[in-house]
Coordinates of C-alpha atoms and ligand atoms in Angstrom, one line a residue:
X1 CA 31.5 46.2 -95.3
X2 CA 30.2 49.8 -96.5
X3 CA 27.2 51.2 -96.1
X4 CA 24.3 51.1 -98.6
X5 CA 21.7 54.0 -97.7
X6 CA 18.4 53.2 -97.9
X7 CA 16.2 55.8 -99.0
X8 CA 12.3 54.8 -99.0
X9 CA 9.6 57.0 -101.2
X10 CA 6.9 54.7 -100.5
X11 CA 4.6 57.6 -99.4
X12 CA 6.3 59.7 -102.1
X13 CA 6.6 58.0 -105.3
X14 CA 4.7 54.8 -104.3
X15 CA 1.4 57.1 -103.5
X16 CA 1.8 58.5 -106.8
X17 CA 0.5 54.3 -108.4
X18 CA -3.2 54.9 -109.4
X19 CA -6.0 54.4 -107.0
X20 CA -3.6 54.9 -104.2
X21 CA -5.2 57.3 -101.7
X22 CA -3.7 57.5 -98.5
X23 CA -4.5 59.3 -95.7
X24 CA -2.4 61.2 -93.0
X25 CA -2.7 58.6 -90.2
X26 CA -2.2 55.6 -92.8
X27 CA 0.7 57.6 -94.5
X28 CA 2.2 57.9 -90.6
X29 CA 1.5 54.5 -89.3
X30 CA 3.7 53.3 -92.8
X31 CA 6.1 56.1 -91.8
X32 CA 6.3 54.1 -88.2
X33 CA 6.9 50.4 -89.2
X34 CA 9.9 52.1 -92.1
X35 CA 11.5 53.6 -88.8
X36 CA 11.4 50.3 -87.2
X37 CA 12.4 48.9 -90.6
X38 CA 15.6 50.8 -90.2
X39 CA 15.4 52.6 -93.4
X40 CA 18.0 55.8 -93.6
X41 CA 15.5 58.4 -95.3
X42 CA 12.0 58.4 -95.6
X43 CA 11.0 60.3 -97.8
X44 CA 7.5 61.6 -96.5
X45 CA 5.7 63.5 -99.4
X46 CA 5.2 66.4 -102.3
X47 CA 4.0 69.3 -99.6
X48 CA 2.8 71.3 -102.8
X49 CA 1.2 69.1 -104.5
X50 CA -1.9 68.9 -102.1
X51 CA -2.8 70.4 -98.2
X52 CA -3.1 66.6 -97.7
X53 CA 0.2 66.0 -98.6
X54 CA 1.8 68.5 -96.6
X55 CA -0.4 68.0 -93.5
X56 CA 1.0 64.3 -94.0
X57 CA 4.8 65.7 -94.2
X58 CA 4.6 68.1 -91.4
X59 CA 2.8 65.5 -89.1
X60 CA 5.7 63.0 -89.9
X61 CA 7.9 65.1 -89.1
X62 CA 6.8 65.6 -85.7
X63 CA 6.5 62.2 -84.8
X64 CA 8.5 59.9 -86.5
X65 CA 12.3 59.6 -85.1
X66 CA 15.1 58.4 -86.2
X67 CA 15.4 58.3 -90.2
X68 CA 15.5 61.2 -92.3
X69 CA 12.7 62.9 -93.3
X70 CA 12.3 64.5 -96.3
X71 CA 9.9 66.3 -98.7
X72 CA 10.0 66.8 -102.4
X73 CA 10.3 69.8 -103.9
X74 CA 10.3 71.2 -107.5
X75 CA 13.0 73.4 -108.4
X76 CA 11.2 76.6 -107.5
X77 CA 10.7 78.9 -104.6
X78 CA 7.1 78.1 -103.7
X79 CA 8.0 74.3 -103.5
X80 CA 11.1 74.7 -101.7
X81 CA 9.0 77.2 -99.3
X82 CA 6.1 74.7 -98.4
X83 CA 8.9 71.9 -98.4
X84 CA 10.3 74.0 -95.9
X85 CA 7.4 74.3 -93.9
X86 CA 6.4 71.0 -94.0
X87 CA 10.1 69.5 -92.1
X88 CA 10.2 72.4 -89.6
X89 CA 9.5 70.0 -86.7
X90 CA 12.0 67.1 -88.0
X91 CA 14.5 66.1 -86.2
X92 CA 16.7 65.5 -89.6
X93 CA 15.0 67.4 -92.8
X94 CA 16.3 66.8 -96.3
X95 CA 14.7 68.9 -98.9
X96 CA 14.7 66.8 -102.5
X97 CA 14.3 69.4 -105.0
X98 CA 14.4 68.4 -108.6
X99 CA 14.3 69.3 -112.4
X100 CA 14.6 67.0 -115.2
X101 CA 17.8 67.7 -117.7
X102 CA 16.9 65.1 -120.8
X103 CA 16.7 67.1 -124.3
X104 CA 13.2 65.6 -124.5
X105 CA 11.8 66.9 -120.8
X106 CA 13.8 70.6 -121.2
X107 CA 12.1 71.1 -124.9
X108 CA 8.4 69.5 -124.3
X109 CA 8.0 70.1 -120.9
X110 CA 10.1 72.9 -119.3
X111 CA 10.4 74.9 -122.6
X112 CA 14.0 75.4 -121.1
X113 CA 17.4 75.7 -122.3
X114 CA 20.1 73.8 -120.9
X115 CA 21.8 76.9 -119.5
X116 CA 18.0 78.1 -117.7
X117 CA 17.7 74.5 -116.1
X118 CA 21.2 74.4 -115.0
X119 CA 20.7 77.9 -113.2
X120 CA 17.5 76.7 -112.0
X121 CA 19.3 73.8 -110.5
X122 CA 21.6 75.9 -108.6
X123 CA 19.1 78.1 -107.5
X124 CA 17.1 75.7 -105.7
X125 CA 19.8 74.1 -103.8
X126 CA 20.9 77.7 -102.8
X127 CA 17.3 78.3 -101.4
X128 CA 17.0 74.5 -100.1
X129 CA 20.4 75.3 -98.3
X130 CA 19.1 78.7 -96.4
X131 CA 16.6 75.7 -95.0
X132 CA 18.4 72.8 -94.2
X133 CA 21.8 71.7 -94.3
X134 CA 20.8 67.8 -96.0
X135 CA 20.1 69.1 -99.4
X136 CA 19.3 66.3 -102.0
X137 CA 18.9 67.3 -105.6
X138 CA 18.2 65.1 -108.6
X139 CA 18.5 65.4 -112.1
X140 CA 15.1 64.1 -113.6
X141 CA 15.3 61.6 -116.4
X142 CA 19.2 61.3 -116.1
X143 CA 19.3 58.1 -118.2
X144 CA 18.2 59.7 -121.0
X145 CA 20.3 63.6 -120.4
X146 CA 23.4 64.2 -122.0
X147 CA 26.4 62.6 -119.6
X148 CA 28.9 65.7 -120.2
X149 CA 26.1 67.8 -119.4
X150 CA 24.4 65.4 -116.3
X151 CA 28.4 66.2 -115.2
X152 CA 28.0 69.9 -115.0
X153 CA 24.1 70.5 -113.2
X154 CA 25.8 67.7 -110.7
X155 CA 28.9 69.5 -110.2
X156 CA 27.0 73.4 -110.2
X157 CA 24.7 71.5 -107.4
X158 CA 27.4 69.9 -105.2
X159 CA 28.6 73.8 -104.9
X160 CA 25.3 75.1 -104.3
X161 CA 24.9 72.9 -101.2
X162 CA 23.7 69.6 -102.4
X163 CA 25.2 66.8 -100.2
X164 CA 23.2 64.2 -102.2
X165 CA 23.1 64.1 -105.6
X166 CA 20.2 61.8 -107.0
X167 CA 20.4 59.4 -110.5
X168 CA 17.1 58.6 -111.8
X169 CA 15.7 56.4 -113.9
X170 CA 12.6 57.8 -114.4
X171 CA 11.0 56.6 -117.3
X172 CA 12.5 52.8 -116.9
X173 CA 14.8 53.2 -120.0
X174 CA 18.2 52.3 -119.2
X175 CA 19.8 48.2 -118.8
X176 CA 22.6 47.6 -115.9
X177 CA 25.3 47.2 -117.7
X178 CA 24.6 51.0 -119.5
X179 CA 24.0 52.9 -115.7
X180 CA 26.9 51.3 -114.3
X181 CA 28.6 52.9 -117.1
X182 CA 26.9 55.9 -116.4
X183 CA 27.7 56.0 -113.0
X184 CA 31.2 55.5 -113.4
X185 CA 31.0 58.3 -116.0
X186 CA 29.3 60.4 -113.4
X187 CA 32.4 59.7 -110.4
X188 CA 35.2 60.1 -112.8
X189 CA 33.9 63.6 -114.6
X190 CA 32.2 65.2 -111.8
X191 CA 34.7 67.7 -109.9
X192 CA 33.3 67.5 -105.8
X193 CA 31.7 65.0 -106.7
X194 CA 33.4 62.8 -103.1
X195 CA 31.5 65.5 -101.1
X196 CA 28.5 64.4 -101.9
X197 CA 26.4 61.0 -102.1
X198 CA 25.5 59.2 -105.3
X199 CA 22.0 57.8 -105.2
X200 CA 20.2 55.7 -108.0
X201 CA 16.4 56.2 -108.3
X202 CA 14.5 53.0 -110.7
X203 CA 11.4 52.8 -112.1
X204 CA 10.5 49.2 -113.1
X205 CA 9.0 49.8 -116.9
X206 CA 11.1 47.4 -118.5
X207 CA 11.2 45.2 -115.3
X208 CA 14.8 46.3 -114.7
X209 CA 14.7 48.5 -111.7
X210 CA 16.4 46.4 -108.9
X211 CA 18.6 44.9 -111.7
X212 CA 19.7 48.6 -112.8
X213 CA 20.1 49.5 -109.1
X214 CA 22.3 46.8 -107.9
X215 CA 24.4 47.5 -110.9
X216 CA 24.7 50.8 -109.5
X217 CA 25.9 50.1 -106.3
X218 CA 28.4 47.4 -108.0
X219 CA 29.5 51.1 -110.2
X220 CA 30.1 52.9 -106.7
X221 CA 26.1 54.4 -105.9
X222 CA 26.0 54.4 -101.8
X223 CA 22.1 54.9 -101.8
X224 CA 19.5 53.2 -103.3
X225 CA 15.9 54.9 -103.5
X226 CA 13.2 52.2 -103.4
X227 CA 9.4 51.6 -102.2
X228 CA 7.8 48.6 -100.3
X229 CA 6.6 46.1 -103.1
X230 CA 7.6 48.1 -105.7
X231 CA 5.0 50.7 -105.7
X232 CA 5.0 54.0 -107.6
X233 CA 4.6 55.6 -110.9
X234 CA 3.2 53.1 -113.9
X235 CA 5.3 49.8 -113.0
X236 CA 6.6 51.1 -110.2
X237 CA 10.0 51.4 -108.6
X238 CA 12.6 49.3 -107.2
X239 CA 11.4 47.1 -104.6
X240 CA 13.0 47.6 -101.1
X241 CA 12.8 44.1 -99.9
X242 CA 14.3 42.7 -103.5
X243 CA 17.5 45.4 -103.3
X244 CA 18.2 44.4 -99.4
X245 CA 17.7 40.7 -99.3
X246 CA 20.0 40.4 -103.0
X247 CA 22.6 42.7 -100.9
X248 CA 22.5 40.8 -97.6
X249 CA 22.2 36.9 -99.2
X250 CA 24.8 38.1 -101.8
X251 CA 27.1 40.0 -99.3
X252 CA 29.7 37.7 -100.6
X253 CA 29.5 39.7 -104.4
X254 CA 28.2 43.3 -103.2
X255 CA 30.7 43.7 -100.4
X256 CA 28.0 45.7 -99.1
X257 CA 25.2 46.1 -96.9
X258 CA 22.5 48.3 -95.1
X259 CA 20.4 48.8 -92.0
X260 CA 17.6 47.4 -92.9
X261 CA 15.8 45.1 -89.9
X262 CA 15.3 42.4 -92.1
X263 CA 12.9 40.5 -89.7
X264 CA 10.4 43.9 -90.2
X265 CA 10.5 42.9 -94.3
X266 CA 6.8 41.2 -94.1
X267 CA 5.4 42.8 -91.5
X268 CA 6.0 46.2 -93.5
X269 CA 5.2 44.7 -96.7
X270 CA 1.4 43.2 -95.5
X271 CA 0.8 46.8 -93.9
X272 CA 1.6 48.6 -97.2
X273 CA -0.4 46.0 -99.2
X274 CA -3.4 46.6 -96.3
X275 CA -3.1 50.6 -96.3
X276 CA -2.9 50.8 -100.5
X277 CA -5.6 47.7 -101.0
X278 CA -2.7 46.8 -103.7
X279 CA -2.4 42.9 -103.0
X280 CA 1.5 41.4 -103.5
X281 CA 1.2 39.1 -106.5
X282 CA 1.9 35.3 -105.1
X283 CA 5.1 34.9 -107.2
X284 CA 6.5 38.6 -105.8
X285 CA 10.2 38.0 -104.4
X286 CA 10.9 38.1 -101.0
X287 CA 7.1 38.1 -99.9
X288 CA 4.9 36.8 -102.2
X289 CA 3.0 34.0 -100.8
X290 CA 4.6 31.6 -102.8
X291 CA 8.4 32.7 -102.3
X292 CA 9.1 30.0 -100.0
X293 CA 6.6 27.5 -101.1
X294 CA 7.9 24.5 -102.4
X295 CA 5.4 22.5 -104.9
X296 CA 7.3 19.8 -106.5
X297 CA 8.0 16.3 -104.6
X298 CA 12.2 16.8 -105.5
X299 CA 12.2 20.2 -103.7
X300 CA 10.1 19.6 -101.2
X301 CA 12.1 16.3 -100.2
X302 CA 15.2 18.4 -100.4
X303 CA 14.2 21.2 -98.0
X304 CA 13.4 18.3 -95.6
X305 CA 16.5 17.5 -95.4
X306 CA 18.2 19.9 -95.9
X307 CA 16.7 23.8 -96.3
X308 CA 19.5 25.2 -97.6
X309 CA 19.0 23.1 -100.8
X310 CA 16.6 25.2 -102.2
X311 CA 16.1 28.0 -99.9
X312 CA 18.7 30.6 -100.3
X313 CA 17.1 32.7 -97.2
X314 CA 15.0 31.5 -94.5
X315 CA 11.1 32.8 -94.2
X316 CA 12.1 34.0 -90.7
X317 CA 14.8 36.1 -92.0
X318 CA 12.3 38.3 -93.2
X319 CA 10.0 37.7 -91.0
X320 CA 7.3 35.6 -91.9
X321 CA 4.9 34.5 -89.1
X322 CA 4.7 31.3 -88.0
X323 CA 1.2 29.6 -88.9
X324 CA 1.2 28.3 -85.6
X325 CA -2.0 28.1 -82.7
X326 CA -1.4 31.5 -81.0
X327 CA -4.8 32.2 -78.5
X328 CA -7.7 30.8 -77.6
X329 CA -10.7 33.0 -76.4
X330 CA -10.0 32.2 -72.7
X331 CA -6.6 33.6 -73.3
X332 CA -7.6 37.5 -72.2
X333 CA -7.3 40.8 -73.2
X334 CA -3.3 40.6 -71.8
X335 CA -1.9 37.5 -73.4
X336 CA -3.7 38.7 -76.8
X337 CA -2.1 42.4 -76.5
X338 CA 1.3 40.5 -75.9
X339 CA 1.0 38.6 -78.9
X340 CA 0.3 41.5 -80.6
X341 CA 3.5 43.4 -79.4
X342 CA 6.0 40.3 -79.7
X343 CA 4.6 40.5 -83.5
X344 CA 5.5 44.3 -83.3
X345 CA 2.5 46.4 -83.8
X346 CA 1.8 49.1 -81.9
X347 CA -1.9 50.1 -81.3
X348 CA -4.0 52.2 -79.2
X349 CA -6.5 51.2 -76.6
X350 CA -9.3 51.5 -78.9
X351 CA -7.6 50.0 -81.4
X352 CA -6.8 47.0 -79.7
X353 CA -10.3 46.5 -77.9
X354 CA -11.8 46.9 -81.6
X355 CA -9.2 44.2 -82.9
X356 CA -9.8 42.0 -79.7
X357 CA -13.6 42.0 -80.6
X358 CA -12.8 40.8 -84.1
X359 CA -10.4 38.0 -82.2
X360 CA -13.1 37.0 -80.0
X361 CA -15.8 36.9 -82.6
X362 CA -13.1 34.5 -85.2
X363 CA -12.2 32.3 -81.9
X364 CA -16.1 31.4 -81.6
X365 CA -16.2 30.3 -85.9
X366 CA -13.0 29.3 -86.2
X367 CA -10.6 26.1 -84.9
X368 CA -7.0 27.3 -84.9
X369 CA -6.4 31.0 -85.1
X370 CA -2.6 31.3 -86.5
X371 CA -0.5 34.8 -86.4
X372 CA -1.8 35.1 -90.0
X373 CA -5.2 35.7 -88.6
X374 CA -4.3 37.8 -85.7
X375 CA -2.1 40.1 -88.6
X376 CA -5.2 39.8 -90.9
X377 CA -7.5 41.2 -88.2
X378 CA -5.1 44.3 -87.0
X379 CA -4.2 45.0 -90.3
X380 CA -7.9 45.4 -90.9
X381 CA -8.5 47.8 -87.6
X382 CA -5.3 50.2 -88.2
X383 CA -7.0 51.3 -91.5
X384 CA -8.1 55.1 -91.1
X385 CA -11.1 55.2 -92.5
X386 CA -14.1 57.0 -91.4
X387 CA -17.1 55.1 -90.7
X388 CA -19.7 57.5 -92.2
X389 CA -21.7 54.4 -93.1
X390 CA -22.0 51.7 -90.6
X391 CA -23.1 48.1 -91.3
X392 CA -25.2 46.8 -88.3
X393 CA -27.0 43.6 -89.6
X394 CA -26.7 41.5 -92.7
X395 CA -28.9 38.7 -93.9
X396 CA -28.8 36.9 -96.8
X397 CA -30.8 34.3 -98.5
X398 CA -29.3 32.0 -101.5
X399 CA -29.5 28.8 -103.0
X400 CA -29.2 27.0 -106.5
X401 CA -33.2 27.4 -106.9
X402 CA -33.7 30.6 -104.7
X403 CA -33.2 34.4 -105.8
X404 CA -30.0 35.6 -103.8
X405 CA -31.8 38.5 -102.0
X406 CA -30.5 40.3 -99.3
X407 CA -31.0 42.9 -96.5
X408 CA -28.9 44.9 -95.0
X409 CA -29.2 47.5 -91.7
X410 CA -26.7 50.5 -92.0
X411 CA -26.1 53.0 -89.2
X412 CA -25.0 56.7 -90.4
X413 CA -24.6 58.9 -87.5
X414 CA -28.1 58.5 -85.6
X415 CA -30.3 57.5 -88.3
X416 CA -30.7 53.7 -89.0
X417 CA -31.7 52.4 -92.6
X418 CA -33.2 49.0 -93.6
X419 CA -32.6 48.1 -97.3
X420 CA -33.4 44.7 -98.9
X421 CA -32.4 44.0 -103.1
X422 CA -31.9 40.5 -104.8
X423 CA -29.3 40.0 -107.4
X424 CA -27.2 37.7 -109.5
X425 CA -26.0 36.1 -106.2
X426 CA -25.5 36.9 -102.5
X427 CA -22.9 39.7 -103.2
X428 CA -24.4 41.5 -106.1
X429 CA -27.7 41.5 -103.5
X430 CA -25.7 42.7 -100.7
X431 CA -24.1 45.5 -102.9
X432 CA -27.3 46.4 -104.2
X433 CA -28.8 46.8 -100.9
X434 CA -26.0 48.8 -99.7
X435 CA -26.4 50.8 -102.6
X436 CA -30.1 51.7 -101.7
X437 CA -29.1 52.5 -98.7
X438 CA -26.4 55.4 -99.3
X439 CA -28.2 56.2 -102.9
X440 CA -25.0 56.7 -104.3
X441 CA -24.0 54.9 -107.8
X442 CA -20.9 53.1 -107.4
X443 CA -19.4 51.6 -110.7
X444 CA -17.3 48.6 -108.8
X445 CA -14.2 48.0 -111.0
X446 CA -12.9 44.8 -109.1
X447 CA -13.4 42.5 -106.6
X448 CA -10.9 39.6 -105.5
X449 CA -11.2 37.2 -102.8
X450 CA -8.2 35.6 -101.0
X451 CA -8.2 32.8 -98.2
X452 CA -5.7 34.1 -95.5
X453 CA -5.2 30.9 -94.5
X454 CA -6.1 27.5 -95.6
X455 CA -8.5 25.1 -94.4
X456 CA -12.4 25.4 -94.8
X457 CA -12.8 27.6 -92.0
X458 CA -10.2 30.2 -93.0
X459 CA -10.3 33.9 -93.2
X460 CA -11.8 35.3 -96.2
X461 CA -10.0 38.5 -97.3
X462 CA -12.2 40.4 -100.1
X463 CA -10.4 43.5 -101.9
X464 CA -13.0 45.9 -104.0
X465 CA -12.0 48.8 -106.1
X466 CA -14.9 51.4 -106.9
X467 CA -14.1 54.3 -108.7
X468 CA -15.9 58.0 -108.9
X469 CA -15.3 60.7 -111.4
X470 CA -12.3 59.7 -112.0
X471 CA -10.9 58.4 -108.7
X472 CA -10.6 55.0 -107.4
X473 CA -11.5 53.7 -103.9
X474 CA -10.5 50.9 -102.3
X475 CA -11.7 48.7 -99.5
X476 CA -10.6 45.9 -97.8
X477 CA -12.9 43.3 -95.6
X478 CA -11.9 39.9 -93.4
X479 CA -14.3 37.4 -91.9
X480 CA -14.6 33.7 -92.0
X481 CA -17.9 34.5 -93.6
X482 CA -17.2 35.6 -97.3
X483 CA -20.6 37.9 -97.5
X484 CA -19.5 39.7 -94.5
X485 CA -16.4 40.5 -95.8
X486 CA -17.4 41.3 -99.2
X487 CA -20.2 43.8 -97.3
X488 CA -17.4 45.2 -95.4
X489 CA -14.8 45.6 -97.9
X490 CA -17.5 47.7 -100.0
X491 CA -18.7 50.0 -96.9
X492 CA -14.8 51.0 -96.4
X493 CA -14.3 51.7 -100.3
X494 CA -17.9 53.9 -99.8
X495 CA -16.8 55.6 -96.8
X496 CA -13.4 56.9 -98.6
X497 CA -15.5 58.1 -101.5
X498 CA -17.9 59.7 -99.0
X499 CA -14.9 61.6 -97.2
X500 CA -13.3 62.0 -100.2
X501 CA -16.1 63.9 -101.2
X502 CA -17.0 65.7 -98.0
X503 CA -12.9 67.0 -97.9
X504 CA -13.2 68.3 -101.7
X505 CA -16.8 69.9 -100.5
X506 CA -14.7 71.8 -97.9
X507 CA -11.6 72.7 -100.3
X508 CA -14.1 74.2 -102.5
X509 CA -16.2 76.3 -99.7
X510 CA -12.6 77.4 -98.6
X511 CA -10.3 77.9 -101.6
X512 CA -6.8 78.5 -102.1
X513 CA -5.3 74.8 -101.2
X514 CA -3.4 74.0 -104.2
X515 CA -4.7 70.8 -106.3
X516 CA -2.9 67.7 -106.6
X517 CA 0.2 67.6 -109.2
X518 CA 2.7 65.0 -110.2
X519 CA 6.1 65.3 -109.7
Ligands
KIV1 O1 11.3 59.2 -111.2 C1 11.8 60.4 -110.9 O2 12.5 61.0 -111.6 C2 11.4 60.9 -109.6 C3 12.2 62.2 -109.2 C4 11.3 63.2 -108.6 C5 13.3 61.7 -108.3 O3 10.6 60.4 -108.9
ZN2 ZN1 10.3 58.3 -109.5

């Protein structure tokens, strides 16, 4: 079967979904479980865009073996420069420079002619070239470019250097049937156009982008560029796990298939959705939690008997722990750090003594503790963020005739505050106190609360977004004890407001870091 590349921009494209804020050791331990995944590129960051971002790169780079690793760059020197500088320690750097070639982008937004953007094009694989030899250059907005003149940038790349040449969809426009076209149009009017590789890039505006992809490949595209859960710009892009389980379950049609560690699918999908605070909607393919639930009494008779009736792909295909009794709390430090490493997470010491508390403290409140909790609980402690504000003690009082009030003790370096607030009920108390506490204003824009499991004494997982000027924070708290993790999930949005704020404090007493910018 051939080969279908898998190109991720998870922590590219996917960082660029609002109120996504990731920092460098979140963006690396992703980087970590895609190399495990088995993913062929990873596609690492924008190093111009912010000294976050390339920080991010260049520390990927370093560490993470075995994909690709490579860093976008517009089509200009300065870009290509820090892209540059950003891969130096990778073991295999592409630079992915780009410029968009639709009538609408070259008049509104470049103020370009065709004939400037094409020479712009060639320029910034020459320089890309003088860098690295795996050169990757796409034409921005391709589905909505001319196809005679998409033909000519592609060919004047491919003899600048370019060994990839990339297809995007980038505003969601075009239908499969219409880039299959246009990828056979691409392959038959392109001279070079066998030296290099044809890659497809989807955004999901019109819900089309793993349909448009897989057309591609069927049209003769041998990579596909895709994010975990479908993250990215507006709707996002196509989702990895959708493009590799329809190539692998449909081999049989596709002919194809890639190197993706299919068993890694959930275990990479739960970390993303941890790390971003963006929960997977139930009904999400692959690994929403409903994708292999079974509700009605026909089906669920059927997959009795028989699983292949109505399953077309088994949850341990992708890797989907087992809800099964793992430890007890007389298990140890060993068996638990075991467990942890037969489900394939890597942690530090401290990490795991921090999660092993956690396990310790769940064994006393709760009967069964599955893998689900155990993955809840890590998932929880591999977050980077900060403690700048420490919750030490909570209590709260609430009742159908009381005044929820609470009080809360937070620790912030080695002063200890006591704050106590009531409320419209234990959480607005709890928030309120917290508030008093750090005196900071926080407009909270959501809260959601999930069970992790089921059963009366399951994990409670609370998500809050806060946002700040502009920018959104999000925090993520577990406990049996729904007030606890409701306390928790707002200290961790706080703290990455707080360090937010402290890094842009130290940007501004040292200028000259370049601001943020979309690609
Ligand atoms: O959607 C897009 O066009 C992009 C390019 C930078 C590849 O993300
Ligand atoms: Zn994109």
């Amino acid at each position: 079967m051939n080969r279908i590349r898998i190109f991720d921009t998870t922590l590219r494209d996917g960082e660029q979904s609002p109120g996504i804020n990731l920092n460098t050791g979140e963006k690396l331990e992703i980087a970590r479980h895609l190399a495990q995944l088995g993913v062929d590129v990873i596609e690492a960051g924008f190093p111009i865009a912010s000294p976050g971002d390339f920080e991010a790169v260049q520390a990927i780079a370093r560490e993470v073996r075995g994909p690709v690793i490579a860093a976008l760059a517009r089509a200009v020197e300065q870009d290509i420069v820090r892209a540059a500088q950003a891969l130096e320690p990778a073991e295999k750097p592409r630079i992915h420079t780009f410029i968009a070639t639709s009538p609408i982008h070259m008049k509104y937004k470049l103020r370009k002619s065709p004939e400037e953007v094409l020479e712009m094009a060639v320029q910034a694989c020459r320089m890309a070239k003088k860098y690295v030899d795996d050169v990757e250059f796409s034409a921005e907005d391709a589905t909505r470019s001319d196809w005679d003149f998409l033909c000519r940038v592609f060919q004047a790349a491919i003899e600048a250097g370019a060994t990839t040449i990339n297809i995007p969809d980038t505003v969601g426009y075009t239908t499969p049937d219409e880039f299959a076209r246009l990828i056979a149009y691409i392959r038959e009017h392109t001279p070079g156009i066998e030296k290099a590789v044809i890659s497809v890039h989807c955004h999901d505006d019109l819900g089309l982008a793993v349909a448009n992809s897989l057309a591609a490949v069927r049209a003769g595209a041998t990579q596909v560029e895709c994010t975990i859960n479908g993250l990215g710009e507006r709707a996002g892009n196509a989702a990895l796990e959708e493009i590799v389980m329809a190539l692998r379950v449909r081999g049989d049609h596709f002919q194809v298939d890639t190197g993706i560690v299919t068993e890694h699918i959930y275990r990479t999908s739960r970390l993303v959705s941890a790390l971003t605070g963006v929960a997977v909607q139930p009904n999400k393919a692959i690994v929403g939690e409903n994708a292999f639930a079974h509700e009605s009494g026909i089906h669920q008779d059927g997959v009795l008997k028989e699983p292949s009736t109505y399953e077309i792909m088994t949850p341990a295909s992708i890797g989907v722990p087992q809800s099964r009794l793992v430890l007890g709390k007389h298990s140890g430090r060993h068996a638990f750090r075991q467990r942890l490493t037969e489900m394939g997470y890597r942690l530090s010491d401290e990490e795991i003594e921090k999660a092993y508390a956690r396990f310790i403290e769940l064994c006393d409140k709760k009967k069964r503790v599955t893998d689900r909790d155990l993955q809840a609980i890590v998932e929880e402690e591999i977050v980077q963020v900060p403690e700048v504000y420490n919750l030490e003690y909570l209590h709260v009082t609430t009742g159908s005739t009381l005044v929820a009030t609470a009080t809360v003790r937070i620790a912030k370096g080695d002063q200890v505050v006591e704050e106590a607030a009531t409320g419209e009920g234990p959480v607005d108390a709890v928030y309120r106190a917290i508030d008093r506490v750090t005196g900071i204003p926080i407009d909270l824009e959501s809260y959601s609360l999930q069970g992790v499991t089921s059963g009366k004494d399951a994990l409670g997982e609370v998500v809050v977004r806060i946002r700040d000027n502009g920018n959104q924070y999000i925090g993520r708290g577990t406990s049996t004890d729904v007030i606890l993790a409701s306390a928790r999930a707002y200290l961790q949005a706080v703290n990455r407001l707080v360090h937010d704020r402290q890094a842009k404090a130290r940007e501004e007493a040292n200028p000259g870091g370049n601001k943020k910018e979309v690609g």
